[in-house]
Protein backbone atom coordinates (compact mmCIF):
# COMPACT_ATOMS: atom_id res chain seq x y z
CA UNK A 1 0.00 0.00 0.00
CA UNK A 2 1.02 3.63 -0.53
CA UNK A 3 0.54 6.68 1.66
CA UNK A 4 -2.35 8.73 0.19
CA UNK A 5 -0.53 11.95 1.02
CA UNK A 6 3.13 11.47 0.04
CA UNK A 7 2.99 8.22 -1.97
CA UNK A 8 5.57 6.42 0.21
CA UNK A 9 5.18 2.63 0.12
CA UNK A 10 4.03 1.16 3.44
CA UNK A 11 4.16 -2.35 4.91
CA UNK A 12 0.86 -4.22 4.95
CA UNK A 13 -1.25 -3.32 7.96
CA UNK A 14 0.54 -0.02 8.63
CA UNK A 15 -1.54 2.50 10.57
CA UNK A 16 0.56 5.58 9.90
CA UNK A 17 3.06 6.73 7.26
CA UNK A 18 6.70 6.09 8.05
CA UNK A 19 7.70 9.26 6.18
CA UNK A 20 5.12 12.01 6.69
CA UNK A 21 3.50 10.63 9.85
CA UNK A 22 -0.18 10.84 8.87
CA UNK A 23 -2.57 8.39 10.50
CA UNK A 24 -4.42 6.62 7.68
CA UNK A 25 -7.77 6.28 9.47
CA UNK A 26 -7.81 10.00 10.30
CA UNK A 27 -6.83 10.87 6.73
CA UNK A 28 -9.70 8.79 5.34
CA UNK A 29 -12.15 10.39 7.78
CA UNK A 30 -11.07 13.85 6.67
CA UNK A 31 -11.38 12.94 2.98
CA UNK A 32 -14.87 11.54 3.57
CA UNK A 33 -15.93 14.71 5.40
CA UNK A 34 -14.65 16.81 2.52
CA UNK A 35 -16.57 14.69 0.00
CA UNK A 36 -19.74 15.20 2.07
CA UNK A 37 -19.09 18.93 2.18
CA UNK A 38 -18.61 19.00 5.94
CA UNK A 39 -16.19 21.51 7.48
CA UNK A 40 -12.71 20.23 8.23
CA UNK A 41 -11.74 19.60 11.81
CA UNK A 42 -8.40 20.44 13.33
CA UNK A 43 -5.78 17.87 12.34
CA UNK A 44 -3.21 18.85 14.93
CA UNK A 45 -3.90 15.76 17.00
CA UNK A 46 -4.14 13.33 14.09
CA UNK A 47 -1.05 14.20 12.04
CA UNK A 48 2.34 13.56 13.55
CA UNK A 49 4.67 16.45 12.72
CA UNK A 50 8.19 15.20 12.17
CA UNK A 51 11.12 17.60 11.76
CA UNK A 52 12.67 17.26 8.30
CA UNK A 53 16.43 17.28 7.97
CA UNK A 54 16.71 18.93 4.55
CA UNK A 55 20.35 18.11 4.00
CA UNK A 56 20.33 14.40 4.87
CA UNK A 57 23.24 14.54 7.29
CA UNK A 58 24.30 11.21 8.74
CA UNK A 59 25.79 12.23 12.05
CA UNK A 60 27.97 9.14 12.32
CA UNK A 61 29.74 9.44 8.97
CA UNK A 62 28.95 12.98 7.79
CA UNK A 63 27.19 11.75 4.65
CA UNK A 64 25.02 14.57 3.31
CA UNK A 65 23.55 16.10 0.23
CA UNK A 66 21.74 19.45 0.15
CA UNK A 67 18.99 18.83 -2.36
CA UNK A 68 16.03 20.58 -0.75
CA UNK A 69 17.48 24.02 -1.47
CA UNK A 70 17.61 23.29 -5.24
CA UNK A 71 14.07 21.89 -5.07
CA UNK A 72 12.83 25.15 -3.58
CA UNK A 73 14.66 27.17 -6.24
CA UNK A 74 13.32 24.96 -9.03
CA UNK A 75 9.65 25.25 -8.08
CA UNK A 76 9.93 28.92 -7.13
CA UNK A 77 11.40 29.82 -10.53
CA UNK A 78 8.96 27.76 -12.62
CA UNK A 79 6.64 30.25 -14.27
CA UNK A 80 8.19 33.32 -12.67
CA UNK A 81 7.93 36.28 -15.01
CA UNK A 82 7.26 34.27 -18.17
CA UNK A 83 4.57 35.71 -20.42
CA UNK A 84 6.09 35.04 -23.87
CA UNK A 85 5.23 31.55 -25.09
CA UNK A 86 6.67 29.53 -27.93
CA UNK A 87 5.65 27.13 -30.69
CA UNK A 88 5.81 23.50 -29.53
CA UNK A 89 7.31 22.55 -32.90
CA UNK A 90 10.10 25.11 -32.63
CA UNK A 91 12.58 22.85 -30.85
CA UNK A 92 16.16 24.09 -30.70
CA UNK A 93 19.37 23.23 -28.90
CA UNK A 94 20.48 25.28 -25.92
CA UNK A 95 24.06 25.08 -24.65
CA UNK A 96 25.12 26.37 -21.25
CA UNK A 97 28.54 28.04 -21.55
CA UNK A 98 29.23 27.71 -17.81
CA UNK A 99 27.68 24.38 -16.76
CA UNK A 100 28.76 22.17 -19.65
CA UNK A 101 25.53 20.73 -21.05
CA UNK A 102 23.37 20.86 -24.16
CA UNK A 103 19.59 20.37 -24.11
CA UNK A 104 16.70 20.80 -26.55
CA UNK A 105 13.92 23.25 -25.62
CA UNK A 106 10.72 24.14 -27.53
CA UNK A 107 11.95 27.72 -27.82
CA UNK A 108 14.70 29.90 -26.38
CA UNK A 109 14.81 29.58 -22.59
CA UNK A 110 14.96 32.45 -20.15
CA UNK A 111 17.79 32.11 -17.67
CA UNK A 112 18.34 32.98 -14.02
CA UNK A 113 21.07 32.35 -11.47
CA UNK A 114 20.98 32.02 -7.70
CA UNK A 115 23.50 31.62 -4.91
CA UNK A 116 23.23 30.87 -1.22
CA UNK A 117 25.17 29.61 1.78
CA UNK A 118 23.73 26.89 4.00
CA UNK A 119 24.98 24.97 7.03
CA UNK A 120 23.49 21.46 7.10
CA UNK A 121 25.75 20.58 10.01
CA UNK A 122 27.80 22.75 12.43
CA UNK A 123 31.00 21.36 10.93
CA UNK A 124 29.98 21.93 7.28
CA UNK A 125 29.41 25.13 5.30
CA UNK A 126 27.94 24.68 1.81
CA UNK A 127 28.20 27.31 -0.92
CA UNK A 128 25.47 26.60 -3.46
CA UNK A 129 25.26 28.26 -6.87
CA UNK A 130 22.57 27.33 -9.36
CA UNK A 131 21.72 28.10 -12.97
CA UNK A 132 18.13 27.85 -14.16
CA UNK A 133 16.64 27.87 -17.67
CA UNK A 134 12.98 27.50 -18.66
CA UNK A 135 10.55 27.83 -21.57
CA UNK A 136 6.76 28.18 -21.50
CA UNK A 137 5.81 26.89 -24.95
CA UNK A 138 2.03 26.51 -25.31
CA UNK A 139 0.72 29.38 -27.48
CA UNK A 140 0.01 31.82 -24.66
CA UNK A 141 -1.81 29.28 -22.47
CA UNK A 142 -0.17 29.41 -19.02
CA UNK A 143 0.75 26.41 -16.95
CA UNK A 144 3.22 24.41 -19.05
CA UNK A 145 6.96 24.74 -18.53
CA UNK A 146 10.17 22.99 -19.53
CA UNK A 147 13.10 23.67 -17.24
CA UNK A 148 16.56 22.57 -16.22
CA UNK A 149 18.42 23.55 -13.09
CA UNK A 150 22.07 22.85 -12.39
CA UNK A 151 23.38 23.30 -8.85
CA UNK A 152 27.06 23.31 -7.91
CA UNK A 153 28.13 22.48 -4.36
CA UNK A 154 31.32 23.80 -2.79
CA UNK A 155 31.90 23.16 0.87
CA UNK A 156 34.22 23.69 3.79
CA UNK A 157 34.26 20.90 6.34
CA UNK A 158 36.35 19.88 9.31
CA UNK A 159 35.62 16.21 8.54
CA UNK A 160 35.44 14.11 5.35
CA UNK A 161 32.18 14.60 3.46
CA UNK A 162 30.56 11.95 1.27
CA UNK A 163 27.48 12.09 -0.91
CA UNK A 164 24.51 9.89 -0.06
CA UNK A 165 22.47 9.83 -3.27
CA UNK A 166 19.48 7.91 -1.91
CA UNK A 167 18.98 10.38 0.91
CA UNK A 168 19.77 13.26 -1.41
CA UNK A 169 17.19 12.27 -4.02
CA UNK A 170 14.62 11.70 -1.27
CA UNK A 171 15.37 15.13 0.16
CA UNK A 172 14.91 16.72 -3.25
CA UNK A 173 11.60 14.88 -3.72
CA UNK A 174 10.32 16.03 -0.33
CA UNK A 175 11.37 19.59 -1.10
CA UNK A 176 9.36 19.56 -4.33
CA UNK A 177 6.28 18.23 -2.52
CA UNK A 178 6.57 20.99 0.07
CA UNK A 179 6.91 23.71 -2.56
CA UNK A 180 4.06 22.41 -4.75
CA UNK A 181 1.77 22.99 -1.78
CA UNK A 182 -1.66 21.67 -0.81
CA UNK A 183 -2.59 18.18 -2.05
CA UNK A 184 0.82 17.60 -3.65
CA UNK A 185 1.92 13.99 -3.75
CA UNK A 186 4.23 11.59 -5.58
CA UNK A 187 2.28 9.54 -8.12
CA UNK A 188 5.25 7.37 -9.03
CA UNK A 189 9.02 7.19 -8.80
CA UNK A 190 11.60 5.06 -10.54
CA UNK A 191 15.33 4.61 -11.04
CA UNK A 192 16.56 5.99 -14.37
CA UNK A 193 19.82 6.47 -16.20
CA UNK A 194 20.34 10.05 -17.35
CA UNK A 195 23.24 10.89 -19.67
CA UNK A 196 25.01 7.80 -18.34
CA UNK A 197 24.46 8.61 -14.66
CA UNK A 198 22.17 6.98 -12.12
CA UNK A 199 19.23 9.13 -11.07
CA UNK A 200 15.54 9.24 -10.20
CA UNK A 201 12.36 10.15 -12.03
CA UNK A 202 9.45 11.51 -9.98
CA UNK A 203 5.91 12.15 -11.19
CA UNK A 204 4.16 14.69 -8.97
CA UNK A 205 0.52 15.69 -8.80
CA UNK A 206 -0.96 18.80 -7.17
CA UNK A 207 -4.31 20.59 -7.35
CA UNK A 208 -3.92 22.29 -10.73
CA UNK A 209 -0.70 20.89 -12.13
CA UNK A 210 1.41 17.84 -12.68
CA UNK A 211 5.18 17.63 -12.95
CA UNK A 212 7.73 15.09 -14.10
CA UNK A 213 11.22 15.70 -12.75
CA UNK A 214 14.42 13.77 -13.35
CA UNK A 215 17.35 14.40 -11.02
CA UNK A 216 20.90 13.06 -10.95
CA UNK A 217 24.37 13.97 -9.73
CA UNK A 218 27.72 14.23 -11.48
CA UNK A 219 30.46 14.84 -8.94
CA UNK A 220 29.63 17.98 -6.94
CA UNK A 221 27.04 19.09 -9.51
CA UNK A 222 23.34 18.22 -9.40
CA UNK A 223 21.04 18.36 -12.44
CA UNK A 224 17.24 18.54 -12.33
CA UNK A 225 15.13 18.45 -15.51
CA UNK A 226 11.44 19.28 -15.13
CA UNK A 227 8.27 19.41 -17.21
CA UNK A 228 5.21 20.93 -15.53
CA UNK A 229 1.76 21.00 -17.12
CA UNK A 230 -2.00 21.10 -16.42
CA UNK A 231 -3.51 17.75 -15.32
CA UNK A 232 -5.43 17.14 -18.55
CA UNK A 233 -2.26 17.13 -20.66
CA UNK A 234 0.28 14.30 -20.85
CA UNK A 235 2.98 15.55 -23.27
CA UNK A 236 4.53 12.08 -23.27
CA UNK A 237 6.42 12.41 -26.56
CA UNK A 238 7.63 15.94 -25.82
CA UNK A 239 8.81 14.91 -22.36
CA UNK A 240 10.88 12.08 -23.82
CA UNK A 241 12.34 14.39 -26.43
CA UNK A 242 13.27 16.93 -23.77
CA UNK A 243 14.72 14.46 -21.27
CA UNK A 244 16.47 12.39 -23.94
CA UNK A 245 18.23 15.35 -25.55
CA UNK A 246 20.54 16.10 -22.60
CA UNK A 247 24.24 15.85 -23.41
CA UNK A 248 27.08 16.56 -21.00
CA UNK A 249 30.56 17.71 -21.88
Coordinates of C-alpha atoms in Angstrom, one line a residue:
X1 CA 0.0 0.0 0.0
X2 CA 1.0 3.6 -0.5
X3 CA 0.5 6.7 1.7
X4 CA -2.4 8.7 0.2
X5 CA -0.5 11.9 1.0
X6 CA 3.1 11.5 0.0
X7 CA 3.0 8.2 -2.0
X8 CA 5.6 6.4 0.2
X9 CA 5.2 2.6 0.1
X10 CA 4.0 1.2 3.4
X11 CA 4.2 -2.4 4.9
X12 CA 0.9 -4.2 4.9
X13 CA -1.3 -3.3 8.0
X14 CA 0.5 0.0 8.6
X15 CA -1.5 2.5 10.6
X16 CA 0.6 5.6 9.9
X17 CA 3.1 6.7 7.3
X18 CA 6.7 6.1 8.1
X19 CA 7.7 9.3 6.2
X20 CA 5.1 12.0 6.7
X21 CA 3.5 10.6 9.9
X22 CA -0.2 10.8 8.9
X23 CA -2.6 8.4 10.5
X24 CA -4.4 6.6 7.7
X25 CA -7.8 6.3 9.5
X26 CA -7.8 10.0 10.3
X27 CA -6.8 10.9 6.7
X28 CA -9.7 8.8 5.3
X29 CA -12.1 10.4 7.8
X30 CA -11.1 13.8 6.7
X31 CA -11.4 12.9 3.0
X32 CA -14.9 11.5 3.6
X33 CA -15.9 14.7 5.4
X34 CA -14.6 16.8 2.5
X35 CA -16.6 14.7 0.0
X36 CA -19.7 15.2 2.1
X37 CA -19.1 18.9 2.2
X38 CA -18.6 19.0 5.9
X39 CA -16.2 21.5 7.5
X40 CA -12.7 20.2 8.2
X41 CA -11.7 19.6 11.8
X42 CA -8.4 20.4 13.3
X43 CA -5.8 17.9 12.3
X44 CA -3.2 18.9 14.9
X45 CA -3.9 15.8 17.0
X46 CA -4.1 13.3 14.1
X47 CA -1.1 14.2 12.0
X48 CA 2.3 13.6 13.5
X49 CA 4.7 16.4 12.7
X50 CA 8.2 15.2 12.2
X51 CA 11.1 17.6 11.8
X52 CA 12.7 17.3 8.3
X53 CA 16.4 17.3 8.0
X54 CA 16.7 18.9 4.6
X55 CA 20.3 18.1 4.0
X56 CA 20.3 14.4 4.9
X57 CA 23.2 14.5 7.3
X58 CA 24.3 11.2 8.7
X59 CA 25.8 12.2 12.0
X60 CA 28.0 9.1 12.3
X61 CA 29.7 9.4 9.0
X62 CA 29.0 13.0 7.8
X63 CA 27.2 11.7 4.7
X64 CA 25.0 14.6 3.3
X65 CA 23.5 16.1 0.2
X66 CA 21.7 19.4 0.2
X67 CA 19.0 18.8 -2.4
X68 CA 16.0 20.6 -0.7
X69 CA 17.5 24.0 -1.5
X70 CA 17.6 23.3 -5.2
X71 CA 14.1 21.9 -5.1
X72 CA 12.8 25.2 -3.6
X73 CA 14.7 27.2 -6.2
X74 CA 13.3 25.0 -9.0
X75 CA 9.7 25.3 -8.1
X76 CA 9.9 28.9 -7.1
X77 CA 11.4 29.8 -10.5
X78 CA 9.0 27.8 -12.6
X79 CA 6.6 30.3 -14.3
X80 CA 8.2 33.3 -12.7
X81 CA 7.9 36.3 -15.0
X82 CA 7.3 34.3 -18.2
X83 CA 4.6 35.7 -20.4
X84 CA 6.1 35.0 -23.9
X85 CA 5.2 31.5 -25.1
X86 CA 6.7 29.5 -27.9
X87 CA 5.6 27.1 -30.7
X88 CA 5.8 23.5 -29.5
X89 CA 7.3 22.5 -32.9
X90 CA 10.1 25.1 -32.6
X91 CA 12.6 22.9 -30.8
X92 CA 16.2 24.1 -30.7
X93 CA 19.4 23.2 -28.9
X94 CA 20.5 25.3 -25.9
X95 CA 24.1 25.1 -24.6
X96 CA 25.1 26.4 -21.3
X97 CA 28.5 28.0 -21.5
X98 CA 29.2 27.7 -17.8
X99 CA 27.7 24.4 -16.8
X100 CA 28.8 22.2 -19.6
X101 CA 25.5 20.7 -21.0
X102 CA 23.4 20.9 -24.2
X103 CA 19.6 20.4 -24.1
X104 CA 16.7 20.8 -26.5
X105 CA 13.9 23.2 -25.6
X106 CA 10.7 24.1 -27.5
X107 CA 12.0 27.7 -27.8
X108 CA 14.7 29.9 -26.4
X109 CA 14.8 29.6 -22.6
X110 CA 15.0 32.5 -20.2
X111 CA 17.8 32.1 -17.7
X112 CA 18.3 33.0 -14.0
X113 CA 21.1 32.3 -11.5
X114 CA 21.0 32.0 -7.7
X115 CA 23.5 31.6 -4.9
X116 CA 23.2 30.9 -1.2
X117 CA 25.2 29.6 1.8
X118 CA 23.7 26.9 4.0
X119 CA 25.0 25.0 7.0
X120 CA 23.5 21.5 7.1
X121 CA 25.8 20.6 10.0
X122 CA 27.8 22.7 12.4
X123 CA 31.0 21.4 10.9
X124 CA 30.0 21.9 7.3
X125 CA 29.4 25.1 5.3
X126 CA 27.9 24.7 1.8
X127 CA 28.2 27.3 -0.9
X128 CA 25.5 26.6 -3.5
X129 CA 25.3 28.3 -6.9
X130 CA 22.6 27.3 -9.4
X131 CA 21.7 28.1 -13.0
X132 CA 18.1 27.9 -14.2
X133 CA 16.6 27.9 -17.7
X134 CA 13.0 27.5 -18.7
X135 CA 10.6 27.8 -21.6
X136 CA 6.8 28.2 -21.5
X137 CA 5.8 26.9 -24.9
X138 CA 2.0 26.5 -25.3
X139 CA 0.7 29.4 -27.5
X140 CA 0.0 31.8 -24.7
X141 CA -1.8 29.3 -22.5
X142 CA -0.2 29.4 -19.0
X143 CA 0.7 26.4 -16.9
X144 CA 3.2 24.4 -19.0
X145 CA 7.0 24.7 -18.5
X146 CA 10.2 23.0 -19.5
X147 CA 13.1 23.7 -17.2
X148 CA 16.6 22.6 -16.2
X149 CA 18.4 23.5 -13.1
X150 CA 22.1 22.9 -12.4
X151 CA 23.4 23.3 -8.8
X152 CA 27.1 23.3 -7.9
X153 CA 28.1 22.5 -4.4
X154 CA 31.3 23.8 -2.8
X155 CA 31.9 23.2 0.9
X156 CA 34.2 23.7 3.8
X157 CA 34.3 20.9 6.3
X158 CA 36.3 19.9 9.3
X159 CA 35.6 16.2 8.5
X160 CA 35.4 14.1 5.4
X161 CA 32.2 14.6 3.5
X162 CA 30.6 11.9 1.3
X163 CA 27.5 12.1 -0.9
X164 CA 24.5 9.9 -0.1
X165 CA 22.5 9.8 -3.3
X166 CA 19.5 7.9 -1.9
X167 CA 19.0 10.4 0.9
X168 CA 19.8 13.3 -1.4
X169 CA 17.2 12.3 -4.0
X170 CA 14.6 11.7 -1.3
X171 CA 15.4 15.1 0.2
X172 CA 14.9 16.7 -3.2
X173 CA 11.6 14.9 -3.7
X174 CA 10.3 16.0 -0.3
X175 CA 11.4 19.6 -1.1
X176 CA 9.4 19.6 -4.3
X177 CA 6.3 18.2 -2.5
X178 CA 6.6 21.0 0.1
X179 CA 6.9 23.7 -2.6
X180 CA 4.1 22.4 -4.7
X181 CA 1.8 23.0 -1.8
X182 CA -1.7 21.7 -0.8
X183 CA -2.6 18.2 -2.0
X184 CA 0.8 17.6 -3.6
X185 CA 1.9 14.0 -3.8
X186 CA 4.2 11.6 -5.6
X187 CA 2.3 9.5 -8.1
X188 CA 5.3 7.4 -9.0
X189 CA 9.0 7.2 -8.8
X190 CA 11.6 5.1 -10.5
X191 CA 15.3 4.6 -11.0
X192 CA 16.6 6.0 -14.4
X193 CA 19.8 6.5 -16.2
X194 CA 20.3 10.0 -17.4
X195 CA 23.2 10.9 -19.7
X196 CA 25.0 7.8 -18.3
X197 CA 24.5 8.6 -14.7
X198 CA 22.2 7.0 -12.1
X199 CA 19.2 9.1 -11.1
X200 CA 15.5 9.2 -10.2
X201 CA 12.4 10.2 -12.0
X202 CA 9.5 11.5 -10.0
X203 CA 5.9 12.2 -11.2
X204 CA 4.2 14.7 -9.0
X205 CA 0.5 15.7 -8.8
X206 CA -1.0 18.8 -7.2
X207 CA -4.3 20.6 -7.4
X208 CA -3.9 22.3 -10.7
X209 CA -0.7 20.9 -12.1
X210 CA 1.4 17.8 -12.7
X211 CA 5.2 17.6 -12.9
X212 CA 7.7 15.1 -14.1
X213 CA 11.2 15.7 -12.7
X214 CA 14.4 13.8 -13.3
X215 CA 17.3 14.4 -11.0
X216 CA 20.9 13.1 -11.0
X217 CA 24.4 14.0 -9.7
X218 CA 27.7 14.2 -11.5
X219 CA 30.5 14.8 -8.9
X220 CA 29.6 18.0 -6.9
X221 CA 27.0 19.1 -9.5
X222 CA 23.3 18.2 -9.4
X223 CA 21.0 18.4 -12.4
X224 CA 17.2 18.5 -12.3
X225 CA 15.1 18.5 -15.5
X226 CA 11.4 19.3 -15.1
X227 CA 8.3 19.4 -17.2
X228 CA 5.2 20.9 -15.5
X229 CA 1.8 21.0 -17.1
X230 CA -2.0 21.1 -16.4
X231 CA -3.5 17.8 -15.3
X232 CA -5.4 17.1 -18.6
X233 CA -2.3 17.1 -20.7
X234 CA 0.3 14.3 -20.8
X235 CA 3.0 15.6 -23.3
X236 CA 4.5 12.1 -23.3
X237 CA 6.4 12.4 -26.6
X238 CA 7.6 15.9 -25.8
X239 CA 8.8 14.9 -22.4
X240 CA 10.9 12.1 -23.8
X241 CA 12.3 14.4 -26.4
X242 CA 13.3 16.9 -23.8
X243 CA 14.7 14.5 -21.3
X244 CA 16.5 12.4 -23.9
X245 CA 18.2 15.4 -25.5
X246 CA 20.5 16.1 -22.6
X247 CA 24.2 15.9 -23.4
X248 CA 27.1 16.6 -21.0
X249 CA 30.6 17.7 -21.9

